[in-house]
Amino acid sequence: MKRGGLGKGLDKLIPDKKIAESENEKKVEVKVEKQIEKVIVKENTGEPLSVKLALIEPNKDQPRSYFDEDALNSLADSIRENGIIEPLVLKKNGSRYIIIAGERRWRAARIAGLKEVPCVILDLTEQATFEAALIENIQRRDLNPIEEANAYKKLKEDYNLSHDEIATKVGKSRSAITNSLRLLGLKKEIQEMLIQEIITEGHGKVLAGIEDLDLQLEIANEIRDNSLSVRETEKLVNKRLNEKDSKKDKKEEINQDLENVYKEAENELKSIFSNKVVIKHNNKNKGKITIEYYNADDFERIMKIIKSGERK
């Protein structure tokens, strides 16, 4: 898959050891759609720096918000045995550091009892920091569908990026970005099902085509209870929407028949009183009839007609 900008991978941001050995401070060119011209990687030997865990803090704008505890504990066991193979990527923040990539490794390192971890320090703008964190998570497939959709939403709303621009940065198609964002229109209960992997992203995309949120949830529960495939879900959704359209058409037909009845009654009353008559009604067959009069004599004339039942 072709990737653009930071979508080429975080490995492109980290200098080769042979290059770094020739200078203490190297500038690495990174294309980020005119957002960043240069990234400065500071280190003395070409190897990652060792940074105290106490000086590292997570990025509040990290796209990923859900971390599986069992998976973290498993990673912590691996770190105790083998150490951290891939360094964290950090950004300087005063006397401390913010994580650009590697929060999962940072969390596991804390569980494992490490005091220091290998890191590479990058000097990035706020937007580039977010983009790098997003891309790293996408490449590792660490984000659930809702986290990914919220990340695209942030790029769109906070940084005014179009769907095409987002697609270029993360190495995906424009339609993939659009379909991902549509997941945020799902009912909250369904979004939670996606996060918990009760239903798949494919199911979510089918459900996103339903405007009725209650119907969305009803079908989502059927997917869960009956282990429906995406194809089976599509058939079920089409069936329910056709049934709904049929009921809607029938209801509209009935309502139109009632409108015709009330319109005929209005015209008949107008011919009897020779005045404007308006009939207002609701769906419960309740309403009111209004007969206009224009002076006292007109009022008396109307009352005589009502009392006598005769047309003047």
Tab-separated table of C-alpha atoms in Angstrom:
chain	number	residue	atom	x	y	z
A	1	MET	CA	0.000	0.000	0.000
A	2	LYS	CA	1.377	3.354	-0.943
A	3	ARG	CA	1.857	5.712	1.953
A	4	GLY	CA	2.354	9.469	1.910
A	5	GLY	CA	3.982	11.857	4.373
A	6	LEU	CA	4.418	10.337	7.799
A	7	GLY	CA	2.631	7.255	6.480
A	8	LYS	CA	6.054	6.009	5.358
A	9	GLY	CA	6.593	4.865	8.958
A	10	LEU	CA	8.332	6.069	12.073
A	11	ASP	CA	11.446	4.163	11.070
A	12	LYS	CA	11.990	6.893	8.455
A	13	LEU	CA	12.180	9.489	11.242
A	14	ILE	CA	15.010	7.704	13.077
A	15	PRO	CA	18.510	8.204	11.557
A	16	ASP	CA	20.716	5.320	10.512
A	17	LYS	CA	23.479	4.606	13.007
A	18	LYS	CA	26.259	5.067	10.439
A	19	ILE	CA	25.011	8.552	9.570
A	20	ALA	CA	24.543	9.570	13.199
A	21	GLU	CA	28.102	8.545	14.150
A	22	SER	CA	29.546	11.310	11.962
A	23	GLU	CA	27.765	14.110	13.801
A	24	ASN	CA	26.341	14.726	17.281
A	25	GLU	CA	23.221	16.454	15.971
A	26	LYS	CA	21.667	15.358	12.665
A	27	LYS	CA	18.760	16.864	10.710
A	28	VAL	CA	16.483	14.338	9.105
A	29	GLU	CA	14.174	15.487	6.346
A	30	VAL	CA	10.559	14.414	6.860
A	31	LYS	CA	7.706	15.185	4.468
A	32	VAL	CA	4.521	16.031	6.327
A	33	GLU	CA	2.405	17.949	3.799
A	34	LYS	CA	4.101	21.316	4.506
A	35	GLN	CA	3.431	20.981	8.263
A	36	ILE	CA	7.046	20.169	9.168
A	37	GLU	CA	10.141	21.094	7.202
A	38	LYS	CA	12.752	19.413	9.407
A	39	VAL	CA	12.945	17.102	12.410
A	40	ILE	CA	15.989	17.268	14.682
A	41	VAL	CA	17.092	14.029	16.316
A	42	LYS	CA	19.431	14.685	19.242
A	43	GLU	CA	21.676	11.949	20.589
A	44	ASN	CA	25.403	11.400	21.064
A	45	THR	CA	26.230	7.958	19.740
A	46	GLY	CA	23.642	7.078	17.150
A	47	GLU	CA	22.055	4.719	19.671
A	48	PRO	CA	18.783	5.471	21.515
A	49	LEU	CA	19.079	7.445	24.734
A	50	SER	CA	18.227	5.875	28.078
A	51	VAL	CA	15.481	7.953	29.735
A	52	LYS	CA	14.074	7.535	33.240
A	53	LEU	CA	10.475	6.349	33.284
A	54	ALA	CA	9.677	8.983	35.900
A	55	LEU	CA	10.415	11.714	33.337
A	56	ILE	CA	8.074	10.274	30.699
A	57	GLU	CA	4.358	11.004	30.501
A	58	PRO	CA	1.667	9.877	28.044
A	59	ASN	CA	0.371	12.143	25.332
A	60	LYS	CA	-3.071	13.491	26.262
A	61	ASP	CA	-3.936	13.479	22.553
A	62	GLN	CA	-2.833	9.871	22.058
A	63	PRO	CA	-5.335	8.322	19.595
A	64	ARG	CA	-5.400	5.093	21.557
A	65	SER	CA	-7.433	5.107	24.787
A	66	TYR	CA	-8.061	1.396	25.409
A	67	PHE	CA	-5.261	-0.869	26.654
A	68	ASP	CA	-5.954	-4.534	27.344
A	69	GLU	CA	-4.648	-5.398	30.825
A	70	ASP	CA	-3.885	-9.037	30.020
A	71	ALA	CA	-1.933	-8.012	26.919
A	72	LEU	CA	0.009	-5.423	28.949
A	73	ASN	CA	0.915	-8.012	31.569
A	74	SER	CA	2.036	-10.398	28.843
A	75	LEU	CA	4.215	-7.679	27.306
A	76	ALA	CA	5.620	-6.852	30.749
A	77	ASP	CA	6.703	-10.501	31.153
A	78	SER	CA	8.421	-10.333	27.769
A	79	ILE	CA	10.192	-7.092	28.729
A	80	ARG	CA	11.461	-8.636	31.970
A	81	GLU	CA	12.889	-11.509	29.935
A	82	ASN	CA	14.174	-9.716	26.837
A	83	GLY	CA	14.115	-5.993	27.595
A	84	ILE	CA	12.614	-3.399	25.231
A	85	ILE	CA	13.626	-4.284	21.671
A	86	GLU	CA	12.215	-1.187	19.964
A	87	PRO	CA	12.847	2.218	21.580
A	88	LEU	CA	10.075	4.610	22.500
A	89	VAL	CA	9.779	7.815	20.480
A	90	LEU	CA	9.504	10.916	22.655
A	91	LYS	CA	9.141	14.674	22.372
A	92	LYS	CA	10.843	17.071	24.785
A	93	ASN	CA	8.410	18.962	27.019
A	94	GLY	CA	10.320	21.253	29.370
A	95	SER	CA	12.273	19.017	31.728
A	96	ARG	CA	10.090	16.036	30.857
A	97	TYR	CA	9.144	14.010	27.778
A	98	ILE	CA	5.853	13.230	26.030
A	99	ILE	CA	5.319	9.912	24.271
A	100	ILE	CA	4.908	10.103	20.497
A	101	ALA	CA	5.019	6.339	19.955
A	102	GLY	CA	5.304	3.493	22.428
A	103	GLU	CA	2.802	4.184	25.210
A	104	ARG	CA	1.976	0.474	25.407
A	105	ARG	CA	5.674	-0.344	25.886
A	106	TRP	CA	5.915	2.444	28.489
A	107	ARG	CA	2.985	1.062	30.458
A	108	ALA	CA	4.359	-2.472	30.295
A	109	ALA	CA	7.818	-1.254	31.357
A	110	ARG	CA	6.283	0.290	34.479
A	111	ILE	CA	4.551	-3.005	35.260
A	112	ALA	CA	7.846	-4.822	34.712
A	113	GLY	CA	9.550	-2.540	37.233
A	114	LEU	CA	12.022	-0.861	34.856
A	115	LYS	CA	13.535	2.458	35.896
A	116	GLU	CA	14.791	3.513	32.470
A	117	VAL	CA	13.860	2.737	28.855
A	118	PRO	CA	15.590	3.268	25.483
A	119	CYS	CA	14.167	6.246	23.611
A	120	VAL	CA	14.660	8.428	20.559
A	121	ILE	CA	13.873	12.126	20.982
A	122	LEU	CA	12.176	14.001	18.126
A	123	ASP	CA	11.400	17.694	17.843
A	124	LEU	CA	7.888	17.776	16.343
A	125	THR	CA	5.026	20.232	16.177
A	126	GLU	CA	1.811	19.413	18.037
A	127	GLN	CA	0.086	18.333	14.824
A	128	ALA	CA	3.031	16.233	13.677
A	129	THR	CA	3.183	14.592	17.111
A	130	PHE	CA	-0.453	13.560	16.817
A	131	GLU	CA	-0.009	12.360	13.238
A	132	ALA	CA	3.048	10.290	14.167
A	133	ALA	CA	1.226	8.678	17.098
A	134	LEU	CA	-1.759	7.914	14.872
A	135	ILE	CA	0.344	6.393	12.106
A	136	GLU	CA	2.362	4.279	14.520
A	137	ASN	CA	-0.838	2.864	16.005
A	138	ILE	CA	-2.363	2.233	12.570
A	139	GLN	CA	0.750	0.409	11.373
A	140	ARG	CA	0.690	-1.780	14.473
A	141	ARG	CA	-3.107	-2.179	14.213
A	142	ASP	CA	-3.329	-1.108	17.838
A	143	LEU	CA	-6.407	1.117	17.454
A	144	ASN	CA	-9.955	-0.146	17.668
A	145	PRO	CA	-12.298	1.216	14.943
A	146	ILE	CA	-13.750	3.943	17.181
A	147	GLU	CA	-10.341	5.194	18.323
A	148	GLU	CA	-9.216	5.364	14.712
A	149	ALA	CA	-12.374	7.214	13.652
A	150	ASN	CA	-11.966	9.734	16.494
A	151	ALA	CA	-8.363	10.319	15.445
A	152	TYR	CA	-9.465	11.128	11.887
A	153	LYS	CA	-12.150	13.406	13.308
A	154	LYS	CA	-9.499	15.305	15.265
A	155	LEU	CA	-7.341	15.756	12.162
A	156	LYS	CA	-10.397	16.989	10.288
A	157	GLU	CA	-11.811	19.348	12.919
A	158	ASP	CA	-8.744	20.523	14.865
A	159	TYR	CA	-6.282	20.727	11.974
A	160	ASN	CA	-8.747	21.384	9.127
A	161	LEU	CA	-7.556	18.486	6.997
A	162	SER	CA	-9.749	17.144	4.195
A	163	HIS	CA	-10.528	13.454	3.782
A	164	ASP	CA	-8.050	13.352	0.894
A	165	GLU	CA	-5.288	14.940	2.995
A	166	ILE	CA	-5.888	12.535	5.876
A	167	ALA	CA	-5.846	9.595	3.465
A	168	THR	CA	-2.497	10.704	2.045
A	169	LYS	CA	-0.928	11.062	5.486
A	170	VAL	CA	-1.998	7.661	6.812
A	171	GLY	CA	-1.636	5.739	3.559
A	172	LYS	CA	-5.287	4.819	3.111
A	173	SER	CA	-7.953	5.538	0.522
A	174	ARG	CA	-10.308	8.484	0.819
A	175	SER	CA	-13.296	6.110	1.030
A	176	ALA	CA	-11.643	4.273	3.946
A	177	ILE	CA	-11.403	7.559	5.866
A	178	THR	CA	-15.016	8.471	5.049
A	179	ASN	CA	-16.333	5.037	6.060
A	180	SER	CA	-14.330	5.157	9.281
A	181	LEU	CA	-15.788	8.552	10.239
A	182	ARG	CA	-19.312	7.239	9.594
A	183	LEU	CA	-18.841	4.842	12.528
A	184	LEU	CA	-19.096	7.828	14.883
A	185	GLY	CA	-22.741	8.156	13.825
A	186	LEU	CA	-23.545	4.808	15.398
A	187	LYS	CA	-25.435	4.622	18.667
A	188	LYS	CA	-23.063	4.699	21.678
A	189	GLU	CA	-23.950	1.150	22.681
A	190	ILE	CA	-22.917	-0.072	19.238
A	191	GLN	CA	-19.652	1.883	19.386
A	192	GLU	CA	-18.906	0.080	22.638
A	193	MET	CA	-19.620	-3.250	20.909
A	194	LEU	CA	-16.965	-2.341	18.339
A	195	ILE	CA	-14.471	-1.417	21.057
A	196	GLN	CA	-15.106	-4.711	22.868
A	197	GLU	CA	-14.917	-6.609	19.541
A	198	ILE	CA	-18.431	-7.998	20.000
A	199	ILE	CA	-19.100	-6.956	16.405
A	200	THR	CA	-16.591	-6.159	13.643
A	201	GLU	CA	-15.840	-2.952	11.800
A	202	GLY	CA	-17.529	-4.514	8.751
A	203	HIS	CA	-20.731	-4.914	10.772
A	204	GLY	CA	-20.390	-1.311	11.956
A	205	LYS	CA	-20.133	0.034	8.414
A	206	VAL	CA	-23.353	-1.761	7.450
A	207	LEU	CA	-25.170	-0.470	10.539
A	208	ALA	CA	-23.933	3.081	9.861
A	209	GLY	CA	-26.205	3.139	6.809
A	210	ILE	CA	-29.278	3.031	9.087
A	211	GLU	CA	-30.545	6.444	10.204
A	212	ASP	CA	-32.890	5.031	12.865
A	213	LEU	CA	-30.655	4.600	15.952
A	214	ASP	CA	-33.101	2.237	17.656
A	215	LEU	CA	-33.135	-0.003	14.570
A	216	GLN	CA	-29.320	0.134	14.553
A	217	LEU	CA	-29.192	-1.245	18.081
A	218	GLU	CA	-31.897	-3.828	17.404
A	219	ILE	CA	-29.932	-5.289	14.500
A	220	ALA	CA	-26.613	-5.044	16.392
A	221	ASN	CA	-28.120	-7.188	19.134
A	222	GLU	CA	-29.237	-9.710	16.518
A	223	ILE	CA	-25.685	-9.805	15.136
A	224	ARG	CA	-24.389	-10.548	18.630
A	225	ASP	CA	-27.067	-13.083	19.563
A	226	ASN	CA	-27.012	-14.986	16.260
A	227	SER	CA	-23.349	-14.541	15.272
A	228	LEU	CA	-24.364	-13.049	11.933
A	229	SER	CA	-21.716	-12.524	9.257
A	230	VAL	CA	-21.368	-9.166	7.512
A	231	ARG	CA	-23.136	-10.533	4.425
A	232	GLU	CA	-26.008	-11.874	6.556
A	233	THR	CA	-26.193	-8.499	8.271
A	234	GLU	CA	-26.488	-6.720	4.927
A	235	LYS	CA	-29.410	-8.947	3.945
A	236	LEU	CA	-31.104	-8.376	7.307
A	237	VAL	CA	-30.651	-4.598	7.081
A	238	ASN	CA	-32.091	-4.493	3.547
A	239	LYS	CA	-35.057	-6.564	4.680
A	240	ARG	CA	-35.772	-4.345	7.702
A	241	LEU	CA	-35.395	-1.137	5.721
A	242	ASN	CA	-37.756	-2.434	3.009
A	243	GLU	CA	-40.294	-3.406	5.679
A	244	LYS	CA	-39.934	0.024	7.245
A	245	ASP	CA	-40.395	1.754	3.892
A	246	SER	CA	-43.469	-0.376	3.201
A	247	LYS	CA	-45.008	0.573	6.559
A	248	LYS	CA	-44.114	4.206	5.946
A	249	ASP	CA	-45.757	4.154	2.506
A	250	LYS	CA	-48.894	2.550	3.930
A	251	LYS	CA	-49.047	5.096	6.741
A	252	GLU	CA	-48.583	7.961	4.300
A	253	GLU	CA	-51.348	6.544	2.141
A	254	ILE	CA	-53.722	6.384	5.124
A	255	ASN	CA	-52.772	9.909	6.168
A	256	GLN	CA	-53.429	11.169	2.651
A	257	ASP	CA	-56.891	9.552	2.650
A	258	LEU	CA	-57.659	11.308	5.949
A	259	GLU	CA	-56.444	14.628	4.564
A	260	ASN	CA	-58.818	14.240	1.634
A	261	VAL	CA	-61.752	13.508	3.991
A	262	TYR	CA	-61.011	16.600	6.089
A	263	LYS	CA	-60.559	18.769	2.984
A	264	GLU	CA	-63.949	17.704	1.619
A	265	ALA	CA	-65.543	18.447	5.008
A	266	GLU	CA	-63.976	21.925	5.034
A	267	ASN	CA	-65.372	22.685	1.574
A	268	GLU	CA	-68.834	21.447	2.545
A	269	LEU	CA	-68.905	23.603	5.704
A	270	LYS	CA	-67.713	26.641	3.728
A	271	SER	CA	-70.652	26.229	1.351
A	272	ILE	CA	-73.069	26.001	4.276
A	273	PHE	CA	-71.837	29.046	6.228
A	274	SER	CA	-70.425	31.099	3.357
A	275	ASN	CA	-67.423	31.802	5.613
A	276	LYS	CA	-63.893	30.498	5.962
A	277	VAL	CA	-63.778	27.145	7.796
A	278	VAL	CA	-60.591	25.415	9.005
A	279	ILE	CA	-60.385	21.872	10.367
A	280	LYS	CA	-57.260	21.003	12.390
A	281	HIS	CA	-56.618	17.427	13.508
A	282	ASN	CA	-53.897	15.215	14.987
A	283	ASN	CA	-52.884	11.580	14.569
A	284	LYS	CA	-55.254	10.523	17.360
A	285	ASN	CA	-58.308	11.647	15.370
A	286	LYS	CA	-58.775	14.638	17.635
A	287	GLY	CA	-59.001	18.241	16.508
A	288	LYS	CA	-61.147	21.336	16.164
A	289	ILE	CA	-63.331	23.134	13.621
A	290	THR	CA	-62.916	26.909	13.314
A	291	ILE	CA	-65.597	29.029	11.627
A	292	GLU	CA	-64.733	32.673	11.041
A	293	TYR	CA	-67.267	35.511	11.446
A	294	TYR	CA	-66.758	39.199	10.647
A	295	ASN	CA	-69.264	41.144	12.796
A	296	ALA	CA	-72.114	40.655	15.267
A	297	ASP	CA	-74.738	40.161	12.554
A	298	ASP	CA	-72.525	37.563	10.882
A	299	PHE	CA	-72.140	35.739	14.193
A	300	GLU	CA	-75.915	35.663	14.725
A	301	ARG	CA	-76.438	34.340	11.191
A	302	ILE	CA	-73.981	31.500	11.758
A	303	MET	CA	-75.604	30.614	15.087
A	304	LYS	CA	-79.038	30.433	13.460
A	305	ILE	CA	-77.699	28.060	10.804
A	306	ILE	CA	-76.121	25.830	13.470
A	307	LYS	CA	-79.295	25.800	15.573
A	308	SER	CA	-81.685	25.265	12.696
A	309	GLY	CA	-79.517	23.014	10.643
A	310	GLU	CA	-80.702	24.982	7.616
A	311	ARG	CA	-78.656	26.772	4.990
A	312	LYS	CA	-79.423	30.461	4.571
